[in-house]
GROMACS .gro file of C-alpha atoms in nm:
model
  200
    1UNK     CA    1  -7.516   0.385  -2.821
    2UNK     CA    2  -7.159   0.437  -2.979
    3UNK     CA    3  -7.336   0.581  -3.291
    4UNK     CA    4  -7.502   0.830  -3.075
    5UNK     CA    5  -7.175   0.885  -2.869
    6UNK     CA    6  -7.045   0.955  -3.250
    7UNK     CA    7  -7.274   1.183  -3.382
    8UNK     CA    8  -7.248   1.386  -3.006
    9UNK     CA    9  -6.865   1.409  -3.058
   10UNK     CA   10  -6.892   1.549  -3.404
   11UNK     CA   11  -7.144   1.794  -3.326
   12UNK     CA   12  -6.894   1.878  -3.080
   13UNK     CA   13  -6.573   1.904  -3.275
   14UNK     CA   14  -6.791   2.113  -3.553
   15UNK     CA   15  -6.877   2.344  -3.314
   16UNK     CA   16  -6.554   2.394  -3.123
   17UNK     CA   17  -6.399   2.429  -3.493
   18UNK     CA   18  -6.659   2.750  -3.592
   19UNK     CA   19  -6.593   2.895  -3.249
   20UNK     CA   20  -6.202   2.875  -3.300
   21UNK     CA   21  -6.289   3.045  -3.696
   22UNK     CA   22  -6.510   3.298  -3.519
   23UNK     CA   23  -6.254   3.403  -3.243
   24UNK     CA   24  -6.050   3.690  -3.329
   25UNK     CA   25  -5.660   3.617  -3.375
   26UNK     CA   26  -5.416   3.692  -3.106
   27UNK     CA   27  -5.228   4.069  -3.201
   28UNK     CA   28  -4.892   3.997  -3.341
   29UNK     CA   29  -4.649   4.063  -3.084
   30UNK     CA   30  -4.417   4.400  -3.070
   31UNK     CA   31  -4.090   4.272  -3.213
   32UNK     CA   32  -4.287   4.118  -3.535
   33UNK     CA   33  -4.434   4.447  -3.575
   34UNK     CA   34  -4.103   4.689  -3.517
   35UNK     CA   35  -3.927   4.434  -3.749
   36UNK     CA   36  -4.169   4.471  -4.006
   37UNK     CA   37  -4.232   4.873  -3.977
   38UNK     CA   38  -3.839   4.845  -4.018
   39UNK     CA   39  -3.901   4.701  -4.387
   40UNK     CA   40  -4.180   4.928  -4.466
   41UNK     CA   41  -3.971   5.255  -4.380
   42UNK     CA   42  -3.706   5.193  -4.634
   43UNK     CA   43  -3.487   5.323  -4.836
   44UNK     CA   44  -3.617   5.636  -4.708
   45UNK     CA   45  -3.605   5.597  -4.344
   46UNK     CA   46  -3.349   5.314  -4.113
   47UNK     CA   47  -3.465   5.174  -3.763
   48UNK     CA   48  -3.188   5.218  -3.526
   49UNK     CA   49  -3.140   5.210  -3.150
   50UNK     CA   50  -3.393   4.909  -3.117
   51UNK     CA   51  -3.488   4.909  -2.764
   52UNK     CA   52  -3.743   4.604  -2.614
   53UNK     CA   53  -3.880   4.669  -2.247
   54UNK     CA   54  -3.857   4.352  -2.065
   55UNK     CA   55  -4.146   4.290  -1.811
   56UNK     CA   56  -4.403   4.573  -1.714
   57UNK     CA   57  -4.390   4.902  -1.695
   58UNK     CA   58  -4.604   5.247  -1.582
   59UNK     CA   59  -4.537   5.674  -1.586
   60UNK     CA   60  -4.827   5.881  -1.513
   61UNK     CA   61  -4.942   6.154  -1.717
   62UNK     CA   62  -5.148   6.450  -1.546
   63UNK     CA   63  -5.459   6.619  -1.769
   64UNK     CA   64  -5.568   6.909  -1.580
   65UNK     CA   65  -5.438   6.819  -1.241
   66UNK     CA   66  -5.590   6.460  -1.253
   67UNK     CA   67  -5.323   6.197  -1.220
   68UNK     CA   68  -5.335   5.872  -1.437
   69UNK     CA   69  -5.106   5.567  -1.414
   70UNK     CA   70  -4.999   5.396  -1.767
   71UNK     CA   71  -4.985   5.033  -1.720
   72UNK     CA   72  -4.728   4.883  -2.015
   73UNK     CA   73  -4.747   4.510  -2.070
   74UNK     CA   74  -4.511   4.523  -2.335
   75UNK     CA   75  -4.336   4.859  -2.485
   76UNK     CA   76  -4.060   4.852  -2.747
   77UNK     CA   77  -3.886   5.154  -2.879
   78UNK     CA   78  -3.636   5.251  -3.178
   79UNK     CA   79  -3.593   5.587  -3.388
   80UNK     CA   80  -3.610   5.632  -3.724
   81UNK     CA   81  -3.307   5.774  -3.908
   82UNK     CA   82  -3.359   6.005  -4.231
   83UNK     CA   83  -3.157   5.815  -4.474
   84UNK     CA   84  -2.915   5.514  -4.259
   85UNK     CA   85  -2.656   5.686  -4.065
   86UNK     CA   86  -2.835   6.044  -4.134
   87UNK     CA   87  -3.080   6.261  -3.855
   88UNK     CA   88  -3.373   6.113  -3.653
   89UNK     CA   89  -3.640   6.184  -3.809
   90UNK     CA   90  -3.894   5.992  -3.554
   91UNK     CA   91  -3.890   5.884  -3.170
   92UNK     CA   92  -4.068   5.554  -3.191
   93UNK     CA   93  -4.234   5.354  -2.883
   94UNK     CA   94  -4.473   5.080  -2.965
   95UNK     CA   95  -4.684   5.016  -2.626
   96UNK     CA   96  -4.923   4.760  -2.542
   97UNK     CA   97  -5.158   4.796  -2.211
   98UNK     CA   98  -5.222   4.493  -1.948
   99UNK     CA   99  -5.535   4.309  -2.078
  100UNK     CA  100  -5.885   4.484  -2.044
  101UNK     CA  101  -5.686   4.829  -2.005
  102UNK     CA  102  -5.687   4.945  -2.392
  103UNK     CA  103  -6.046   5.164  -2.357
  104UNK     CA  104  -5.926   5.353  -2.038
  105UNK     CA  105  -5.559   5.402  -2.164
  106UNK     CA  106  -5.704   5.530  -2.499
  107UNK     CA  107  -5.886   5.767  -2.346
  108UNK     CA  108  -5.646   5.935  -2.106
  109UNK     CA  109  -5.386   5.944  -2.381
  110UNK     CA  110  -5.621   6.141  -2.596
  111UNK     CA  111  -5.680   6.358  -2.301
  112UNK     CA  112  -5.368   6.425  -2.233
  113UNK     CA  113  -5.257   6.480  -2.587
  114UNK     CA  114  -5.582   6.745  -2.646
  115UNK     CA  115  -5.423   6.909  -2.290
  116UNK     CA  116  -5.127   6.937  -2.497
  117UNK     CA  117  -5.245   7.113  -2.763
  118UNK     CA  118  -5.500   7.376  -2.546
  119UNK     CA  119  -5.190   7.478  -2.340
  120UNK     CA  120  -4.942   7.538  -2.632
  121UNK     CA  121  -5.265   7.728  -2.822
  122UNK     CA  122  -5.245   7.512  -3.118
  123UNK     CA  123  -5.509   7.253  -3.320
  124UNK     CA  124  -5.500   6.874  -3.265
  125UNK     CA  125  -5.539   6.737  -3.569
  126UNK     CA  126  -5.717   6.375  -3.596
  127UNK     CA  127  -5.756   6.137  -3.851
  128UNK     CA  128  -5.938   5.856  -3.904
  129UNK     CA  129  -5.796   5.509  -4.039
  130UNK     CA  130  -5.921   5.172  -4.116
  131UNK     CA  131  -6.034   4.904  -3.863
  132UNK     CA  132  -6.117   5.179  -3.611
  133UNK     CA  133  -5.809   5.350  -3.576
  134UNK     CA  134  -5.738   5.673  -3.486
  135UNK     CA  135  -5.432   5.939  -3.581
  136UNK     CA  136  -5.402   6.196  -3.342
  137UNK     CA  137  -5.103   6.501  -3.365
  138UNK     CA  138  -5.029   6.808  -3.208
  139UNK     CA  139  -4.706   7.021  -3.344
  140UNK     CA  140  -4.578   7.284  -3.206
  141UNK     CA  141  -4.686   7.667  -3.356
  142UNK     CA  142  -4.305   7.736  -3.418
  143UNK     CA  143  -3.967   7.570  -3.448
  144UNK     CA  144  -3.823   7.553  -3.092
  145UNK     CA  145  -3.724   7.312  -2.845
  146UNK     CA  146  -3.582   6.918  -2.854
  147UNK     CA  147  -3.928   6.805  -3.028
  148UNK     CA  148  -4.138   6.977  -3.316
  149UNK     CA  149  -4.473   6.762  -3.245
  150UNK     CA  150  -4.596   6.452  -3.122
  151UNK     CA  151  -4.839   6.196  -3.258
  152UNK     CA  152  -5.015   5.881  -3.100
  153UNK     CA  153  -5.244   5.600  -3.309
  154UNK     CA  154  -5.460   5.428  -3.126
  155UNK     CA  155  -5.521   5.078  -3.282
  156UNK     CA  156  -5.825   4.887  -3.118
  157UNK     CA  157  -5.768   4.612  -3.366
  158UNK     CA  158  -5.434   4.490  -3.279
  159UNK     CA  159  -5.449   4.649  -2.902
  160UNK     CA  160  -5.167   4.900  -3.008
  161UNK     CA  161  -5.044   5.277  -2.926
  162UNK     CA  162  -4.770   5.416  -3.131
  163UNK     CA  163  -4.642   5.706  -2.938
  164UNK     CA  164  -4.432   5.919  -3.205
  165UNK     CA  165  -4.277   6.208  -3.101
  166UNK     CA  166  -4.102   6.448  -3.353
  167UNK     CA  167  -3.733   6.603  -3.257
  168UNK     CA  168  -3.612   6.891  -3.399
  169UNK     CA  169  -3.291   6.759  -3.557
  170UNK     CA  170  -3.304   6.764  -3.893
  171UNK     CA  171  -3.187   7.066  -4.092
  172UNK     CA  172  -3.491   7.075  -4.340
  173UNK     CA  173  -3.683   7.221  -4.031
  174UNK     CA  174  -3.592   7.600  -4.115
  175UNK     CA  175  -3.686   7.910  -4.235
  176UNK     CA  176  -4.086   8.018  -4.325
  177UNK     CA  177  -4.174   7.690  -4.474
  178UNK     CA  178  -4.014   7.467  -4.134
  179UNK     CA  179  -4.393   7.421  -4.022
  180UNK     CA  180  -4.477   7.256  -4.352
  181UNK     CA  181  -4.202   7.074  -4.344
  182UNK     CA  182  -4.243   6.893  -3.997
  183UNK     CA  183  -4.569   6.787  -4.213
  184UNK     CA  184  -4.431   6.651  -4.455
  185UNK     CA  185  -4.188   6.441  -4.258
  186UNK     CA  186  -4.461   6.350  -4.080
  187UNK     CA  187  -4.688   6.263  -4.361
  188UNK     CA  188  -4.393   6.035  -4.501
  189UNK     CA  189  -4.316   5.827  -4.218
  190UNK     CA  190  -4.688   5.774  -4.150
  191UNK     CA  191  -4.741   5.702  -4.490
  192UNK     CA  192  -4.446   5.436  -4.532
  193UNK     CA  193  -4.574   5.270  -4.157
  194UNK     CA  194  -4.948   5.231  -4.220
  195UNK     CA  195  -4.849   5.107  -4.571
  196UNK     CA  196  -4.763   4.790  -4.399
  197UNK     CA  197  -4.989   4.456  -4.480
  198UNK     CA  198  -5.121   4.311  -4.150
  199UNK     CA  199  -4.842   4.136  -3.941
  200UNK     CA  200  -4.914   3.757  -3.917
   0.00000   0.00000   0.00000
């Protein structure tokens, strides 16, 4: 009887042990990734104005006169500064959705970023990225206004948005080549972010 009460527990513990291998590990939470996009950045760029959300949150966005409610579990915000002490170059929020929420929220924020683009006349440009992830960006057809362009990634893996939006502070954004510049900005910060290795 205890031999067979052994061999049952065993069975048991080996198969509780490949479910725990098997189940997918828990996203690393917002301040271990803003801290570690903060390393990433540099020299080049220097996280400042570190704001963390405490407790949920919502705003609605409206996509051709259909109202949606974002649900925030957890948001946490900072800007990126060209150079420490020198222009913001980025607006950064990093947003996580209530549990079971991610598809929907995806979704809307796509629509509403494609609404974005079809009312200022300009392309959205997309890009795929590894895991499943997806860059989207719209920027503006000329240099005007507080922001030049806004981007959002949509992470399935680690149940992340990063909401980027682009101001229109930094002198370099001038002249006929401003447009190509915003790119390249753009290009550089995204570049230096998704360089990161997976956060623990």
């Amino acid at each position: 009887m205890n031999t067979m009460k052994c061999a049952a527990a065993a069975a048991l513990c080996a198969s509780l042990a490949s479910a725990m291998a098997a189940a997918p590990a828990e996203p690393p939470f917002l301040d271990v990734l803003a801290y570690q996009y903060a390393q990433c950045v540099q020299p080049g760029y220097h996280q400042a104005d570190l704001l963390m959300q405490d407790g949920a949150g919502r705003y609605q966005i409206d996509v051709k006169g259909e109202a949606y409610t974002v649900e925030l579990q957890e948001r946490m915000g900072f800007s990126l500064q060209a150079g420490r002490g020198g222009p913001v170059a980025a607006v950064v929020k990093l947003d996580r959705p209530p549990t079971g929420q991610f598809g929907e929220q995806a979704r809307w924020r796509e629509r509403w970023l494609r609404d974005v683009a079809e009312r200022s006349g300009v392309a959205l440009e997309e890009r795929a990225l590894a895991g499943g992830a997806r860059l989207l960006t719209v920027n503006k057809g000329e240099i005007k206004g507080k922001y030049v362009g806004q981007s959002l990634l949509i992470d399935p893996a680690r149940l992340l948005f990063i909401d980027m939006a682009w101001p229109n502070t930094l002198d370099i954004y001038r002249g006929p080549d401003g447009l190509r510049q915003v790119r390249q900005v753009q290009d550089d910060v995204w570049r230096r972010m998704l360089s990161c290795p997976p956060a623990a």
